[in-house]
Coordinates of C-alpha atoms in Angstrom, one line a residue:
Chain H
X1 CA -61.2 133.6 -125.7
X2 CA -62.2 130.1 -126.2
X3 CA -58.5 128.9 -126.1
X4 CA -57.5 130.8 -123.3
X5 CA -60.4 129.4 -121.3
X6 CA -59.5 125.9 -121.8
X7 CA -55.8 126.6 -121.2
X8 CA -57.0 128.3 -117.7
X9 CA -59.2 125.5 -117.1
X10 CA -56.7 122.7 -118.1
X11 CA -54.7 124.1 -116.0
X12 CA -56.7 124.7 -112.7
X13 CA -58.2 121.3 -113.4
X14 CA -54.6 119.2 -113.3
X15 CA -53.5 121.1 -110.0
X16 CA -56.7 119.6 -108.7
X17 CA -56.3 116.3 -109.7
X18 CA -52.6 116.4 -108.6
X19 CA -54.2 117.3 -105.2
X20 CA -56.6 114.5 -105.0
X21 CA -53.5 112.1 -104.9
X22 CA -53.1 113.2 -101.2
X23 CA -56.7 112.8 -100.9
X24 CA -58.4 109.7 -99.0
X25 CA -59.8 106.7 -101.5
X26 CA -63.4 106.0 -101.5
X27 CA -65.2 105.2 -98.1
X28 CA -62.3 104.6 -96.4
X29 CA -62.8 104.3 -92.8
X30 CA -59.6 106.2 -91.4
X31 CA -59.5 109.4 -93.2
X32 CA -60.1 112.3 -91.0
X33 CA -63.9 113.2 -92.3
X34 CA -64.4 109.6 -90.6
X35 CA -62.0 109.5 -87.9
X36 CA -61.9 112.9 -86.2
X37 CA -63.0 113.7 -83.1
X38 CA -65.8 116.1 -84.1
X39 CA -67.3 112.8 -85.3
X40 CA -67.0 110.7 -82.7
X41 CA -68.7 113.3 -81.1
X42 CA -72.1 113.8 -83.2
X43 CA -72.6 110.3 -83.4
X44 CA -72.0 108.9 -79.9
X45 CA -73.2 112.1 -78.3
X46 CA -76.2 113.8 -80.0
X47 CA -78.4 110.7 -78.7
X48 CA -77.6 111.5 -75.3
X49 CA -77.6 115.6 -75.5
X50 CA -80.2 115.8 -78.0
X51 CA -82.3 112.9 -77.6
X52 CA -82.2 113.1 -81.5
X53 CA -82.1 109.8 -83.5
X54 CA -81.2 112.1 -86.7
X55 CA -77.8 113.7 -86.3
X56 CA -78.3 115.4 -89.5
X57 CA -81.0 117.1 -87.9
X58 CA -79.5 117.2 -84.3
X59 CA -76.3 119.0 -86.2
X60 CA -78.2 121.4 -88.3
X61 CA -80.7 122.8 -85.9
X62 CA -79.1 122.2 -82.6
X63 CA -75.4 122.3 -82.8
X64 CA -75.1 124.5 -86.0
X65 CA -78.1 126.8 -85.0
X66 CA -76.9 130.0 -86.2
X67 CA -75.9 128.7 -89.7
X68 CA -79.4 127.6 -90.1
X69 CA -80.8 130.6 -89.0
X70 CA -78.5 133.0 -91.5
X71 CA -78.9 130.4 -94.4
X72 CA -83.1 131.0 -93.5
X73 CA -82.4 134.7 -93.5
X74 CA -80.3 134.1 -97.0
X75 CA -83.3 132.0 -98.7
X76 CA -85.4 135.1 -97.5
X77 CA -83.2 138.0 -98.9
X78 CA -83.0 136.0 -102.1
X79 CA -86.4 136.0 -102.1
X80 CA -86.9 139.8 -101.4
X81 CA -84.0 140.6 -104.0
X82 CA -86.1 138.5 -106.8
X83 CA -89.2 140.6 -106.2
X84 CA -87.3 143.7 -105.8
X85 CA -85.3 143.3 -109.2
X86 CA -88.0 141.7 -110.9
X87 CA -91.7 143.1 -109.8
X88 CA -93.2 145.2 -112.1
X89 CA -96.8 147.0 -111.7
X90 CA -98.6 147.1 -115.2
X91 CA -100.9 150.6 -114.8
X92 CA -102.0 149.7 -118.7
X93 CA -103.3 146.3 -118.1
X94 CA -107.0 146.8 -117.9
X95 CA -108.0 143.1 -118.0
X96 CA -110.8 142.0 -120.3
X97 CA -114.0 141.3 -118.3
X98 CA -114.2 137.8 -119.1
X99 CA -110.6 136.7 -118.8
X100 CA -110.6 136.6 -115.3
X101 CA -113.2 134.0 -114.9
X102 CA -111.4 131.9 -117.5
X103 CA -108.4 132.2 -115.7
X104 CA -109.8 130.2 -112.7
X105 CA -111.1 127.9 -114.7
X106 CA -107.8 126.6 -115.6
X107 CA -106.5 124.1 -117.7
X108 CA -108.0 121.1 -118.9
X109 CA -110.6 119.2 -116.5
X110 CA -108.1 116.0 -116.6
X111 CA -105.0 118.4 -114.9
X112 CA -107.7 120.1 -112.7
X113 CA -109.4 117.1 -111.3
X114 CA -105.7 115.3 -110.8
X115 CA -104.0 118.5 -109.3
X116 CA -107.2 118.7 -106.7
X117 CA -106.1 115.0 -105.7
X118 CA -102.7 115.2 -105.9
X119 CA -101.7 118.7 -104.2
X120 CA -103.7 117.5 -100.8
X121 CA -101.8 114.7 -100.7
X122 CA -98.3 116.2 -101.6
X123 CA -98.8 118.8 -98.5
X124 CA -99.9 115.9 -95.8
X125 CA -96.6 114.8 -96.6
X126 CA -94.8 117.9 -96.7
X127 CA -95.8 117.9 -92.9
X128 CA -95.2 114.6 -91.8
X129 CA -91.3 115.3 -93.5
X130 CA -91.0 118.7 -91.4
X131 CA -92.8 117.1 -88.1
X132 CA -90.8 114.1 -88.8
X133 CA -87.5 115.6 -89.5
X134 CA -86.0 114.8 -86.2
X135 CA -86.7 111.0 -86.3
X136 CA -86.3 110.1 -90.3
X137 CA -84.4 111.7 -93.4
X138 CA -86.7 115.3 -93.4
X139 CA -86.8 118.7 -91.7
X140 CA -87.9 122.1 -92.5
X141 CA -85.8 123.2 -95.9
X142 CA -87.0 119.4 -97.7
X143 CA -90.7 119.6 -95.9
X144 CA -90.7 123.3 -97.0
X145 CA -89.7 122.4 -100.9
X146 CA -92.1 120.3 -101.1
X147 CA -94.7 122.6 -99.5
X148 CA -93.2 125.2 -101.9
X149 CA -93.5 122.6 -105.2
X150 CA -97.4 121.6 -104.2
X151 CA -98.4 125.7 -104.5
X152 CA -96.1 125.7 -108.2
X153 CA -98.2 122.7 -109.1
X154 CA -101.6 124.0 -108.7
X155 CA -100.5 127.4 -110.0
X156 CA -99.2 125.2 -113.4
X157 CA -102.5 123.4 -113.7
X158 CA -105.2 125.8 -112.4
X159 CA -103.3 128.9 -114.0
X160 CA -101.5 131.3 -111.0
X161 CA -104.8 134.0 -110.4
X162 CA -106.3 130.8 -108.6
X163 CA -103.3 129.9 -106.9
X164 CA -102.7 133.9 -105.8
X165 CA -105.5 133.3 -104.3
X166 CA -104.1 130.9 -101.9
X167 CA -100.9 132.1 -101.4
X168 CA -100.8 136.1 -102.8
X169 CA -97.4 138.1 -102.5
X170 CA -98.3 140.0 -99.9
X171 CA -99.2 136.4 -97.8
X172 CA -96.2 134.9 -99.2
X173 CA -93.9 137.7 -97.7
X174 CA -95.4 137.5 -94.5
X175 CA -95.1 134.1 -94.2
X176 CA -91.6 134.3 -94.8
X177 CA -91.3 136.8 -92.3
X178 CA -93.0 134.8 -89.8
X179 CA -90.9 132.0 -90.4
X180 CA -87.6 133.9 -89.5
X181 CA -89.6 135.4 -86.3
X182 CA -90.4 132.2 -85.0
X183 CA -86.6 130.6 -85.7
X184 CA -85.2 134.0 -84.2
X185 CA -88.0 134.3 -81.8
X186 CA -87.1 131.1 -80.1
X187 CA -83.6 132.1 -80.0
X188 CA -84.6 134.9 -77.8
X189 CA -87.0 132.7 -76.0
X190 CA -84.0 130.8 -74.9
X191 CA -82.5 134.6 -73.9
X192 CA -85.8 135.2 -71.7
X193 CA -85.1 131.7 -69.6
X194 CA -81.4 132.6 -68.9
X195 CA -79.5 130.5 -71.4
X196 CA -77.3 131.6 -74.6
X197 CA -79.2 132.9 -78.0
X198 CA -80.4 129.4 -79.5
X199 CA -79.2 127.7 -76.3
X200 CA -82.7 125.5 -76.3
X201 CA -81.7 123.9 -72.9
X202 CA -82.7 126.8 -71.1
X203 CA -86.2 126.3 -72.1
X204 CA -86.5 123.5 -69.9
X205 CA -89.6 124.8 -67.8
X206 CA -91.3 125.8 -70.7
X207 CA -91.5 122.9 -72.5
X208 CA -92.4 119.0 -70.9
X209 CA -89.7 116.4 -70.4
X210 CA -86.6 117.6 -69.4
X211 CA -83.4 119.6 -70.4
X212 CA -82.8 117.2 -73.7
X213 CA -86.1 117.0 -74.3
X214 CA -86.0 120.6 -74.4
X215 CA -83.6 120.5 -77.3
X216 CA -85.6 117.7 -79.3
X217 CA -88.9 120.1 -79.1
X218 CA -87.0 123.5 -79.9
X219 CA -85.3 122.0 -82.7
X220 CA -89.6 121.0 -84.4
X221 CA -90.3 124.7 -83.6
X222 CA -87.0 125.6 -85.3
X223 CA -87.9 123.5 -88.1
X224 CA -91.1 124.4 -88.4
X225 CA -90.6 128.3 -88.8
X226 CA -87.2 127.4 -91.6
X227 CA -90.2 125.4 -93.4
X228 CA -92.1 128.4 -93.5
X229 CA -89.9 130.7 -95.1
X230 CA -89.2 128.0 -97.6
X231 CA -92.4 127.8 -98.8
X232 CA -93.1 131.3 -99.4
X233 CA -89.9 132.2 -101.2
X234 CA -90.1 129.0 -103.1
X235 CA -93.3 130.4 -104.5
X236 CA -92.3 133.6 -104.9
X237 CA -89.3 132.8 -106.9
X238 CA -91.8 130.8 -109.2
X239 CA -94.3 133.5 -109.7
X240 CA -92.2 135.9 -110.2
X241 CA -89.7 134.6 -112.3
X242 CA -92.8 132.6 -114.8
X243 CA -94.7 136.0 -115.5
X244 CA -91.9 138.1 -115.4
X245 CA -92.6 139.9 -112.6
X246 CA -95.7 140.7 -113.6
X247 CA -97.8 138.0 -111.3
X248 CA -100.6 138.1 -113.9
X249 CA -101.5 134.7 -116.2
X250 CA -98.6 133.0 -115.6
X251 CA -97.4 130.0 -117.9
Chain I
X1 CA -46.1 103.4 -120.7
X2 CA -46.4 100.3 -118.8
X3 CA -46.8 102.3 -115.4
X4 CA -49.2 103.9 -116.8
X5 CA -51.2 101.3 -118.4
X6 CA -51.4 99.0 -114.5
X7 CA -50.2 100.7 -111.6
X8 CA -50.6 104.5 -112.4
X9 CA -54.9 103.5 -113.0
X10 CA -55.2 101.2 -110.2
X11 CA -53.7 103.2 -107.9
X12 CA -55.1 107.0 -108.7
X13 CA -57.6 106.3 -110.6
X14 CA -59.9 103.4 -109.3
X15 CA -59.8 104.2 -105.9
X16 CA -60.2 108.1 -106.4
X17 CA -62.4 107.8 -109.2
X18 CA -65.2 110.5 -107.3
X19 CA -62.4 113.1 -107.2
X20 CA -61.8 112.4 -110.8
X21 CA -65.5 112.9 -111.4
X22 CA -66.1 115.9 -109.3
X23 CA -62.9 118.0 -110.9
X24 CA -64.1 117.1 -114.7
X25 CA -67.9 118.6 -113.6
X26 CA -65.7 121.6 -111.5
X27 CA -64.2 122.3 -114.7
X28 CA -66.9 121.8 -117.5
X29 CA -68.5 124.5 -115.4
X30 CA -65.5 126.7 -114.6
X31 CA -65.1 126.5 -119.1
X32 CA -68.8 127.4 -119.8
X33 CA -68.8 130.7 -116.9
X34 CA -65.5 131.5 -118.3
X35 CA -66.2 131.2 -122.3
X36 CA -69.9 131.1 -123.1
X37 CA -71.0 134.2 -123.9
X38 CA -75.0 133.8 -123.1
X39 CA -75.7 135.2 -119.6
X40 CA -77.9 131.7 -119.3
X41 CA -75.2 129.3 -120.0
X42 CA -72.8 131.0 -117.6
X43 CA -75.7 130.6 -115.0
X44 CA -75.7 126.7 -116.4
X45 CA -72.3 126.0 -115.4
X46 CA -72.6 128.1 -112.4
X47 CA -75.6 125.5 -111.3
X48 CA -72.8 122.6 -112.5
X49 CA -70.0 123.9 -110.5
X50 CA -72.2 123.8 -107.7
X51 CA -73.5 120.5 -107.8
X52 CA -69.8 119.4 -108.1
X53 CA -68.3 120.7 -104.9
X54 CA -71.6 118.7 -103.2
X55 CA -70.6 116.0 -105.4
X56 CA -67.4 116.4 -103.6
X57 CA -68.4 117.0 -99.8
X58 CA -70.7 113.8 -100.1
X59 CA -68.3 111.7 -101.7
X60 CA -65.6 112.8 -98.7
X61 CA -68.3 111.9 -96.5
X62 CA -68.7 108.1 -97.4
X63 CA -67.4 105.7 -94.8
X64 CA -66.9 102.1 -95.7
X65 CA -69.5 99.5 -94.2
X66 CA -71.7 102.7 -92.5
X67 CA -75.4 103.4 -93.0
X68 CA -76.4 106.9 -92.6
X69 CA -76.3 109.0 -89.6
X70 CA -79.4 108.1 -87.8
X71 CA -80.0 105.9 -85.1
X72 CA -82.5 103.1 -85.8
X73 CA -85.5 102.3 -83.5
X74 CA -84.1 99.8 -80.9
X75 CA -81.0 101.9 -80.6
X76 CA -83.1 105.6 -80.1
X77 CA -85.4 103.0 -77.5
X78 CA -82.3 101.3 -75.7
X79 CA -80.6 104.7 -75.1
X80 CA -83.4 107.1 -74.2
X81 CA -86.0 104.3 -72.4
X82 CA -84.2 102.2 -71.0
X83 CA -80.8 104.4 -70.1
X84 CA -78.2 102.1 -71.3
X85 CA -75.1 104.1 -72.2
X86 CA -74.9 104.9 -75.9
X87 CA -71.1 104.5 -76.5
X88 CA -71.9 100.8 -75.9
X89 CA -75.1 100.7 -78.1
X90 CA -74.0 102.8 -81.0
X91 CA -71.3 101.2 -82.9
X92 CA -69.3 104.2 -84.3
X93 CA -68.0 102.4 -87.6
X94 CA -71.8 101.8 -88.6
X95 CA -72.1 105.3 -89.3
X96 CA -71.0 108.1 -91.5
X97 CA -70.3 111.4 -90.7
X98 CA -73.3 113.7 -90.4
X99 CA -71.3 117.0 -91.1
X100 CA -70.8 116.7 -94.5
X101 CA -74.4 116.5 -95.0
X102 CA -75.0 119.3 -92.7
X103 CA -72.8 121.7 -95.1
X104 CA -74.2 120.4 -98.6
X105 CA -77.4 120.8 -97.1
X106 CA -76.3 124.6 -96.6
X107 CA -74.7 124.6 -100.2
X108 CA -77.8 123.4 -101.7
X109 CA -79.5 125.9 -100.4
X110 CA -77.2 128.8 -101.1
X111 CA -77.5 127.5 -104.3
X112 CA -81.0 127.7 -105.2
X113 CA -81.0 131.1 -103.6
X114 CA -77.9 132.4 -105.8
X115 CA -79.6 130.7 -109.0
X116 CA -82.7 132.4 -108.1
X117 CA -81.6 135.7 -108.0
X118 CA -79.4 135.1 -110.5
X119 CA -82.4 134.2 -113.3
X120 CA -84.2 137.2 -112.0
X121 CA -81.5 139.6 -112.8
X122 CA -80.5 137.7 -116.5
X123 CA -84.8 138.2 -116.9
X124 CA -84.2 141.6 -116.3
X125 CA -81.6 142.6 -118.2
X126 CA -83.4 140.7 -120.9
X127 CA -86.1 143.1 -120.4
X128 CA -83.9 146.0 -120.7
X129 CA -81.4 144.9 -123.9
X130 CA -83.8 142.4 -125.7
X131 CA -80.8 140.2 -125.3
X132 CA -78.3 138.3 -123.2
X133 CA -75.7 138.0 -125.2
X134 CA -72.8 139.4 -123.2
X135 CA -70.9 141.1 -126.2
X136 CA -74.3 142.9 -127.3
X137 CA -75.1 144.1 -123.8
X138 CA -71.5 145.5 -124.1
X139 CA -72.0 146.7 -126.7
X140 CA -75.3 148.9 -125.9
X141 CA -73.5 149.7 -122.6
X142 CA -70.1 151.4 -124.4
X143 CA -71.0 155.2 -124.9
X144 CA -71.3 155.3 -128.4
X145 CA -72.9 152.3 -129.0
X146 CA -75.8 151.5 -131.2
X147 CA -79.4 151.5 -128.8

């Protein structure tokens, strides 16, 4: 088995490196990823359509709208498929009386006292990186990681009953929910003013500045309600997948 | 010999040397989902196969002398303030090409959702062999196997 993997591999691995001859060299400036008209396009155009300084952004909300808004709907299925496959509810756990209370207490007072500092901190930036996404390296799926990571923290230091809490399954799916309503929400929004699904020019009178502007704003909202999904399944996938689907003491 | 001592290794190999890097990561996690036989370990060099085609996309996506594909302050202030026109104040050479980013960012997150779901069904058969061993599950699975 062993041998016939490597021969299989060897040889998908030399057709691939016999391809890469074709191939451009490193960063050079005429190959077609650089040179082609699509682009051109982005980067002298986005500015003026978009009024986005981020074309990564401008691109990935604006332009590309609908893949943003499956991949969304793809983190949120993988989230659901997780708790489907893996939730189980334990009729024979009876907890002992005391356990919860020690549960909330946590870990050790060094952990809790740093976590309490450190998760506030990590979530202000989480925000600034989705409200900011537009302007500076950011946007909804980094700002929402990080929102996601912050909720795994405290749930690691302060043990995940005090961390359910804040963010329990039931909360967690609904904010995920929410965050695919708003993204697909504004989409119809943009139906309701006349345009095309995700067309966010059309929501010109809704929103101030004009028709550019219009696209600059949607693509916050947009980002904002990706962020929220993110979140939610991020910390679903942890809980779940730490207690084994149990959502009980957690590591 | 000679030819490939000099020109065969400056020619294909210094200049290409990310696609050399990306196939040898492709293929060290093609080998381990083809041979390893914990469900884990395939899941391992699914995660590495993955992070080679990125490796791949972003390494297509690097442009000589180019920063990355957002516009700086006085450029986002000439164009939108003060209307000048923006095929004069961008310089297109001075930056890369945003798409590649725009799909890895995508991949990545495919990824995390495939690996995801992925763990949580390996956890779960764990839960239902006490294994993940591939030839034991089989093994349990085949009609008169042991339980």
């Amino acid at each position: 088995m062993k041998l016939f993997g490597f021969i299989a591999v060897f040889i998908v691995g030399s057709v691939l490196l016999v391809m890469t001859m074709d191939f451009p060299g490193w960063g050079d400036t005429s190959s077609p990823a650089s040179q082609g008209q699509v682009s051109s396009f982005y980067i002298e155009e986005t500015i003026n359509e978009t009024k986005v300084p981020n074309m990564v952004t401008a691109v990935l909300a604006d332009f590309r709208g609908y893949d943003t808004m499956f991949e969304t709907v793809v983190i949120f299925i993988a989230g659901i498929g997780i708790i489907a496959v893996l939730r189980t509810f334990s009729d024979h756990s009876s907890p002992a009386p005391d356990e919860p209370e020690e549960d909330n207490e946590g870990g050790d007072l060094i952990i809790r006292s740093t976590c309490h500092l450190v998760v506030p901190l990590i979530q202000l930036f989480a925000l600034y990186v989705v409200a900011h996404g537009h302007h500076s390296p950011g946007g909804g799926f980094q700002g929402g990681v990080m929102l996601g990571t912050s909720y795994i923290l405290f749930a690691l230091a302060c043990g995940l009953p005090a961390a359910k809490k804040r963010m329990g399954e039931r909360r967690a799916i609904i904010i995920a929910a929410v965050g695919i309503i708003i993204y697909a929400g504004w989409g119809v929004a943009c139906l309701l003013f006349g345009g095309n699904f995700l067309d966010y020019s059309s929501l010109d009178p809704l929103l101030p500045g004009d028709a550019q502007m219009a696209r600059s704003h949607s693509m916050l909202a947009v980002e904002i309600g990706v962020a929220f999904t993110v979140t939610a399944i991020m910390f679903a996938i942890y809980s779940n997948l730490a207690t084994r689907g149990r959502l009980e003491k957690g590591l | 010999m000679e030819f490939l001592a000099t020109g065969f290794f400056e020619e294909y190999i210094v200049p290409k040397f990310n696609y050399w890097i990306y196939v040898i990561l492709m293929m060290i996690g093609l080998f381990a989902m083809i041979t390893k036989n914990n469900l884990i370990k395939k899941l391992i060099g699914m995660a590495i196969f993955q992070t080679a085609i990125i490796l791949f996309y972003v390494s297509i996506g690097v442009k000589a002398e180019s920063g990355i594909p957002i516009l700086g302050h006085e450029q986002h202030h000439a164009i939108v303030e003060e209307g000048q026109p923006s095929s004069e104040v961008i310089k297109k050479d001075k930056f890369a090409n945003p798409l590649p980013h725009v799909l890895m960012l995508t991949a990545i997150v495919v990824g995390v959702s495939t690996l995801g779901l992925a763990l949580a069904i390996s956890q779960r058969i764990y839960r239902s062999f006490d294994t993940l061993e591939e030839d034991e599950i089989l093994d349990q699975l085949r009609p008169g196997g042991h339980d």
